[in-house]
Tab-separated table of C-alpha atoms and ligand atoms in Angstrom:
chain	number	residue	atom	x	y	z
B	1	MET	CA	21.106	-19.138	-1.401
B	2	SER	CA	24.243	-17.322	-2.689
B	3	ASN	CA	26.212	-15.119	-0.094
B	4	ASP	CA	25.265	-12.433	-2.772
B	5	GLN	CA	21.467	-12.523	-2.066
B	6	LYS	CA	21.798	-13.505	1.308
B	7	GLU	CA	23.967	-9.606	1.672
B	8	ILE	CA	20.606	-8.400	0.518
B	9	TYR	CA	18.305	-8.989	3.030
B	10	THR	CA	20.535	-9.113	6.263
B	11	ILE	CA	23.877	-6.568	7.855
B	12	GLY	CA	25.349	-8.598	10.579
B	13	SER	CA	23.019	-10.607	12.583
B	14	LYS	CA	19.944	-7.776	11.865
B	15	SER	CA	17.113	-9.194	9.251
B	16	TYR	CA	15.184	-6.159	7.217
B	17	THR	CA	12.173	-8.410	7.420
B	18	ALA	CA	12.574	-8.470	11.308
B	19	VAL	CA	12.728	-4.474	11.640
B	20	ALA	CA	10.354	-4.128	9.060
B	21	ILE	CA	7.237	-6.001	11.432
B	22	ASN	CA	9.206	-5.174	14.663
B	23	THR	CA	8.660	-1.135	13.829
B	24	ALA	CA	5.593	-1.813	11.932
B	25	ALA	CA	4.039	-2.701	14.896
B	26	LYS	CA	5.490	-0.331	17.636
B	27	ALA	CA	4.437	2.050	15.238
B	28	GLY	CA	0.659	0.411	14.987
B	29	GLU	CA	0.176	0.484	18.947
B	30	TRP	CA	0.643	3.873	19.649
B	31	ILE	CA	-1.781	4.926	16.633
B	32	LYS	CA	-3.950	2.565	18.217
B	33	LEU	CA	-3.172	4.214	21.667
B	34	LYS	CA	-4.216	7.446	19.690
B	35	LEU	CA	-7.242	5.897	18.572
B	36	GLY	CA	-10.616	9.134	19.248
B	37	ALA	CA	-7.758	11.108	21.234
B	38	HIS	CA	-5.533	13.267	18.199
B	39	ALA	CA	-5.454	16.970	18.378
B	40	ARG	CA	-4.896	18.310	15.361
B	41	LEU	CA	-7.055	17.852	12.374
B	42	ASP	CA	-5.453	19.180	9.059
B	43	LEU	CA	-5.998	19.191	5.640
B	44	LYS	CA	-3.208	18.388	2.358
B	45	SER	CA	-4.463	18.590	-1.070
B	46	SER	CA	-7.621	18.933	-1.063
B	47	SER	CA	-10.478	18.593	1.913
B	48	GLN	CA	-10.770	14.915	1.440
B	49	ASP	CA	-6.924	14.800	2.305
B	50	LEU	CA	-6.888	14.658	5.619
B	51	VAL	CA	-3.800	15.044	8.258
B	52	THR	CA	-3.050	14.606	12.199
B	53	GLU	CA	-0.347	14.453	14.632
B	54	VAL	CA	-0.831	10.903	14.476
B	55	ASP	CA	0.241	11.120	11.344
B	56	ARG	CA	3.559	13.028	11.545
B	57	GLY	CA	4.093	10.586	15.245
B	58	SER	CA	3.724	7.271	13.120
B	59	GLU	CA	6.159	8.869	10.239
B	60	ALA	CA	8.719	9.918	13.111
B	61	LEU	CA	8.747	6.860	15.120
B	62	ILE	CA	9.067	5.078	12.170
B	63	ARG	CA	12.253	6.689	10.810
B	64	ASN	CA	13.992	7.023	14.339
B	65	LEU	CA	14.024	3.129	14.653
B	66	ILE	CA	14.900	2.202	11.291
B	67	LYS	CA	17.187	5.242	11.274
B	68	THR	CA	18.739	3.425	14.643
B	69	HIS	CA	19.077	0.149	12.931
B	70	PHE	CA	20.022	1.719	9.366
B	71	PRO	CA	21.203	4.849	9.260
B	72	ASP	CA	22.675	4.109	5.590
B	73	HIS	CA	19.636	3.820	4.348
B	74	ALA	CA	17.573	5.901	2.376
B	75	PHE	CA	13.568	7.414	3.324
B	76	LEU	CA	10.631	8.016	1.758
B	77	GLY	CA	7.440	9.451	4.038
B	78	GLU	CA	4.387	10.170	3.073
B	79	GLU	CA	4.377	13.005	5.503
B	80	GLY	CA	8.340	14.323	4.999
B	81	VAL	CA	6.725	15.195	1.157
B	82	GLY	CA	4.722	18.001	0.138
B	83	SER	CA	0.907	17.584	-0.470
B	84	GLY	CA	-0.446	16.610	-4.056
B	85	PRO	CA	0.707	14.378	-6.779
B	86	GLU	CA	3.776	16.667	-8.425
B	87	ALA	CA	5.758	16.889	-5.046
B	88	SER	CA	5.166	12.805	-4.614
B	89	VAL	CA	6.335	11.930	-7.828
B	90	LYS	CA	9.311	14.181	-8.175
B	91	ALA	CA	9.977	12.686	-4.165
B	92	LEU	CA	9.626	9.276	-5.582
B	93	GLN	CA	12.250	9.895	-8.460
B	94	GLU	CA	15.134	11.157	-6.349
B	95	ALA	CA	15.323	8.617	-4.013
B	96	ILE	CA	13.934	5.301	-6.209
B	97	GLY	CA	18.060	5.038	-7.044
B	98	GLU	CA	19.511	4.671	-4.214
B	99	ASP	CA	20.677	1.613	-2.768
B	100	TYR	CA	18.631	0.910	0.235
B	101	LEU	CA	14.908	2.409	0.388
B	102	TRP	CA	12.034	2.381	2.795
B	103	ILE	CA	9.339	3.621	1.786
B	104	VAL	CA	6.389	4.273	4.506
B	105	ASP	CA	2.884	5.363	4.682
B	106	PRO	CA	2.840	5.910	8.300
B	107	ILE	CA	-0.954	6.021	8.752
B	108	ASP	CA	-3.132	4.287	5.250
B	109	GLY	CA	-6.674	5.104	5.998
B	110	THR	CA	-6.743	8.391	7.795
B	111	THR	CA	-9.540	8.963	7.371
B	112	ASN	CA	-11.498	5.567	8.782
B	113	PHE	CA	-9.046	7.325	11.806
B	114	VAL	CA	-10.411	10.396	12.530
B	115	HIS	CA	-13.935	8.734	12.013
B	116	GLY	CA	-13.124	5.399	14.744
B	117	PHE	CA	-13.690	3.610	11.555
B	118	PRO	CA	-11.543	0.569	12.350
B	119	PHE	CA	-9.824	0.407	9.341
B	120	PHE	CA	-6.024	1.349	8.768
B	121	SER	CA	-2.767	0.507	8.415
B	122	VAL	CA	0.998	1.208	9.002
B	123	SER	CA	2.400	0.070	5.390
B	124	ILE	CA	6.614	-0.161	4.915
B	125	ALA	CA	8.537	-1.745	2.195
B	126	LEU	CA	11.928	-1.890	1.548
B	127	ALA	CA	13.254	-1.431	-2.284
B	128	HIS	CA	16.885	-2.277	-3.082
B	129	ARG	CA	17.221	-0.368	-6.618
B	130	GLY	CA	14.264	-0.083	-6.798
B	131	GLU	CA	12.700	-3.043	-6.274
B	132	VAL	CA	10.397	-3.516	-3.563
B	133	ILE	CA	12.466	-6.622	-1.524
B	134	VAL	CA	10.470	-5.930	2.034
B	135	GLY	CA	6.673	-5.527	2.240
B	136	VAL	CA	4.788	-5.311	5.760
B	137	VAL	CA	1.103	-4.366	5.674
B	138	TYR	CA	-0.152	-4.007	9.508
B	139	ASP	CA	-3.566	-3.193	10.627
B	140	PRO	CA	-3.226	-2.495	14.879
B	141	ILE	CA	-7.248	-2.453	15.715
B	142	HIS	CA	-7.161	-6.658	14.454
B	143	ASP	CA	-3.673	-7.157	15.116
B	144	GLU	CA	-2.708	-8.420	11.928
B	145	LEU	CA	0.553	-8.294	10.202
B	146	PHE	CA	0.629	-8.992	6.945
B	147	VAL	CA	4.163	-9.368	5.592
B	148	ALA	CA	6.304	-10.554	2.049
B	149	GLU	CA	10.012	-11.481	1.819
B	150	LYS	CA	10.966	-10.741	-2.422
B	151	GLY	CA	11.240	-14.690	-3.452
B	152	LYS	CA	9.994	-15.998	-0.379
B	153	GLY	CA	6.112	-16.052	0.029
B	154	ALA	CA	3.791	-13.809	2.195
B	155	TYR	CA	2.622	-14.172	5.158
B	156	LEU	CA	-0.104	-13.538	8.118
B	157	LYS	CA	0.527	-14.228	11.318
B	158	GLY	CA	2.870	-16.389	10.785
B	159	LYS	CA	0.811	-18.206	7.744
B	160	PRO	CA	1.921	-18.377	4.177
B	161	MET	CA	-1.182	-16.271	1.982
B	162	ARG	CA	-2.940	-17.826	-0.880
B	163	VAL	CA	-5.178	-15.470	-3.998
B	164	SER	CA	-8.163	-16.495	-4.487
B	165	ALA	CA	-9.072	-18.651	-6.788
B	166	GLU	CA	-11.980	-16.865	-8.792
B	167	ALA	CA	-11.519	-16.422	-12.144
B	168	ARG	CA	-14.476	-14.829	-13.375
B	169	LEU	CA	-15.266	-10.859	-12.281
B	170	SER	CA	-18.660	-12.433	-12.164
B	171	ASP	CA	-17.622	-14.141	-8.859
B	172	SER	CA	-15.327	-11.875	-7.878
B	173	LEU	CA	-15.448	-9.460	-4.453
B	174	VAL	CA	-13.103	-6.228	-5.644
B	175	ALA	CA	-12.286	-3.659	-4.071
B	176	THR	CA	-11.925	0.586	-4.762
B	177	GLY	CA	-11.058	3.536	-3.010
B	178	PHE	CA	-12.506	6.866	-3.282
B	179	PRO	CA	-9.321	9.334	-3.815
B	180	ALA	CA	-9.192	12.997	-2.827
B	181	GLY	CA	-8.099	14.474	-5.920
B	182	THR	CA	-12.213	15.821	-6.155
B	183	HIS	CA	-12.143	17.190	-9.988
B	184	THR	CA	-8.721	15.034	-11.134
B	185	THR	CA	-8.733	11.072	-10.040
B	186	LEU	CA	-12.273	10.824	-7.953
B	187	PRO	CA	-14.134	11.182	-11.558
B	188	VAL	CA	-12.376	8.951	-13.061
B	189	ASN	CA	-12.177	6.358	-10.521
B	190	MET	CA	-16.048	6.849	-10.386
B	191	LYS	CA	-16.850	6.029	-14.240
B	192	GLY	CA	-14.641	2.518	-13.635
B	193	LEU	CA	-17.002	1.814	-10.459
B	194	GLN	CA	-19.836	2.830	-11.887
B	195	SER	CA	-18.731	-0.166	-15.224
B	196	ILE	CA	-17.502	-2.750	-12.836
B	197	ALA	CA	-20.133	-2.921	-10.330
B	198	PRO	CA	-22.589	-4.741	-12.753
B	199	HIS	CA	-19.666	-7.499	-13.781
B	200	VAL	CA	-18.848	-8.383	-9.963
B	201	ARG	CA	-20.781	-9.992	-6.759
B	202	ASN	CA	-19.878	-6.972	-4.890
B	203	ILE	CA	-17.288	-3.777	-4.627
B	204	ARG	CA	-15.671	-3.006	-1.061
B	205	VAL	CA	-14.473	0.460	-0.030
B	206	VAL	CA	-13.383	0.139	2.997
B	207	GLY	CA	-10.327	3.608	2.842
B	208	SER	CA	-7.850	1.852	3.338
B	209	ALA	CA	-4.785	0.739	0.075
B	210	ALA	CA	-2.602	-0.871	1.759
B	211	LEU	CA	-4.671	-3.049	3.245
B	212	HIS	CA	-7.299	-3.408	0.391
B	213	MET	CA	-3.579	-4.683	-1.495
B	214	ALA	CA	-3.106	-7.162	1.857
B	215	TYR	CA	-6.422	-8.538	1.423
B	216	VAL	CA	-6.293	-9.394	-2.030
B	217	ALA	CA	-2.871	-11.145	-0.859
B	218	ALA	CA	-4.660	-13.038	1.796
B	219	GLY	CA	-7.816	-14.472	-0.731
B	220	ARG	CA	-10.329	-11.843	1.164
B	221	LEU	CA	-10.935	-9.783	-2.352
B	222	SER	CA	-10.880	-11.162	-5.638
B	223	GLY	CA	-9.215	-7.520	-6.684
B	224	PHE	CA	-8.275	-3.899	-6.389
B	225	TRP	CA	-8.187	-1.340	-8.169
B	226	GLU	CA	-7.803	2.532	-7.807
B	227	ILE	CA	-6.671	5.714	-9.699
B	228	GLY	CA	-4.099	7.955	-8.395
B	229	LEU	CA	-1.935	6.596	-5.358
B	230	ASN	CA	1.146	7.189	-4.499
B	231	SER	CA	4.486	4.409	-3.542
B	232	TRP	CA	3.868	4.458	-0.369
B	233	ASP	CA	0.661	3.893	-0.660
B	234	LEU	CA	1.068	0.012	-2.361
B	235	ALA	CA	4.996	-0.655	-2.544
B	236	ALA	CA	4.496	-2.999	0.789
B	237	GLY	CA	1.487	-4.468	-0.948
B	238	ALA	CA	2.606	-5.109	-4.305
B	239	LEU	CA	4.759	-7.454	-2.658
B	240	LEU	CA	2.357	-9.158	-0.526
B	241	VAL	CA	0.521	-9.794	-3.371
B	242	LYS	CA	2.775	-10.765	-5.746
B	243	GLU	CA	4.347	-12.785	-3.169
B	244	ALA	CA	1.020	-14.684	-2.836
B	245	GLY	CA	0.757	-15.602	-5.914
B	246	GLY	CA	-1.488	-13.284	-7.927
B	247	GLU	CA	-0.483	-9.997	-10.383
B	248	VAL	CA	-0.197	-6.167	-10.470
B	249	THR	CA	0.172	-4.236	-12.637
B	250	ASP	CA	-0.947	-0.243	-13.733
B	251	THR	CA	-4.620	-0.354	-14.976
B	252	MET	CA	-2.945	-0.506	-18.350
B	253	GLY	CA	-1.616	-4.041	-17.891
B	254	ARG	CA	1.568	-2.956	-17.151
B	255	SER	CA	3.508	-4.489	-14.724
B	256	TYR	CA	4.091	-3.100	-11.264
B	257	SER	CA	7.061	-0.813	-10.495
B	258	LEU	CA	6.983	1.818	-7.465
B	259	PRO	CA	6.315	5.228	-9.757
B	260	VAL	CA	3.351	3.209	-10.685
B	261	ARG	CA	0.152	5.573	-9.398
B	262	HIS	CA	-2.785	3.981	-11.367
B	263	VAL	CA	-3.061	0.169	-9.927
B	264	LEU	CA	-4.758	-3.273	-10.549
B	265	ALA	CA	-3.996	-5.951	-8.533
B	266	THR	CA	-5.487	-9.306	-8.703
B	267	ASN	CA	-5.419	-13.036	-8.134
B	268	GLY	CA	-4.339	-13.260	-11.772
B	269	GLY	CA	-7.256	-15.035	-12.629
B	270	ILE	CA	-10.032	-11.979	-13.057
B	271	HIS	CA	-6.550	-9.696	-14.410
B	272	ARG	CA	-7.519	-8.877	-17.913
B	273	GLU	CA	-11.645	-9.627	-17.918
B	274	LEU	CA	-10.805	-6.667	-14.797
B	275	GLN	CA	-8.339	-4.620	-16.711
B	276	LEU	CA	-10.172	-4.912	-20.382
B	277	GLN	CA	-13.867	-3.374	-18.328
B	278	LEU	CA	-11.840	-0.793	-16.836
B	279	ALA	CA	-10.271	-0.289	-20.340
B	280	ALA	CA	-13.389	0.000	-21.828
B	281	ALA	CA	-14.356	2.335	-19.654
B	282	ASP	CA	-11.623	5.027	-20.578
B	283	ALA	CA	-11.002	4.704	-16.365
B	284	THR	CA	-7.676	4.036	-16.538
B	285	GLY	CA	-6.553	7.211	-15.544
B	286	TYR	CA	-3.932	7.046	-18.456
B	287	GLU	CA	-4.841	8.956	-22.186
B	288	ALA	CA	-6.591	6.656	-24.114
D	1	IPD	C1	-5.478	7.247	1.628
D	1	IPD	C2	-5.629	5.226	1.668
D	1	IPD	C3	-7.502	5.485	0.595
D	1	IPD	C4	-7.022	5.749	-0.742
D	1	IPD	C5	-6.988	6.924	-0.789
D	1	IPD	C6	-5.158	7.248	-0.165
D	1	IPD	P1	-3.936	8.533	3.216
D	1	IPD	O1	-4.014	7.211	1.700
D	1	IPD	O2	-5.376	4.391	0.488
D	1	IPD	O3	-7.953	3.807	0.736
D	1	IPD	O4	-8.964	6.180	-1.005
D	1	IPD	O5	-6.432	6.760	-2.426
D	1	IPD	O6	-4.879	8.820	-0.216
D	1	IPD	O7	-4.411	9.493	3.017
D	1	IPD	O8	-5.129	7.386	3.881
D	1	IPD	O9	-2.819	7.702	3.255
D	2	CA	CA1	-2.162	6.300	1.954
D	3	CA	CA1	-0.735	8.244	5.148
């Protein structure tokens, strides 16, 4: 590794990845303590878009820890942005040019958290000039920490992760979500669901996009797609999937970058088939 490359990943003795891991672990432990004990539930863009004081507290904790280590770095967290897609797009546009940008979802899977359904995660990514170089997703209930560094692979509990080997949709287990845009993104995703379901072994909807991406990286899911996500849902997971040997694009098959909102992440082997199926169903979320 050249000195220049080294500079990207460490400042003095501080590793970006170590800070991301430590911060995700601390936030995750705190969220777990609050499970079943949130005091306040508010609605954001729709009646299906929830936020609690635990989401806000987790983001404050993460921001403070990151800023302690890297005061000059920029920070984009879900709870610091107004609700709805326009505000999210604008916030990312304003921040994407930063040298170092931390992109954070303090609880991905708030609906699960609120109901005590034990699948939610903390998602932390670091982008260097618009490209994700560190991605960490932590599931505090199952104590699973998924971590990837650009060019260095993806790991679960310290062991290298690899995507699954399925080469056909008919052998695949895929996941999607039910997005909160009840009149916009949800109907499009439902079209995709209806079209994909008969062609795959089965479909799962666990309720955390970041965990779905981590599960693709870990080979537990063959693929995942969803319409209308935000950069904080996807940034860490996209690096996990790529570093585990998978493929991440938008639903039209174009390479992943931070602004992508309609995502397709797979083991690579089923990518084209799944993309064609979504396109045939007019379910990519893009104008035909
Ligand atoms: C949500 C989750 C869910 C997905 C939604 C996201 P949040 O994030 O990732 O799985 O279907 O589209 O908004 O609101 O729990 O951070
Ligand atoms: Ca989220
Ligand atoms: Ca969230």
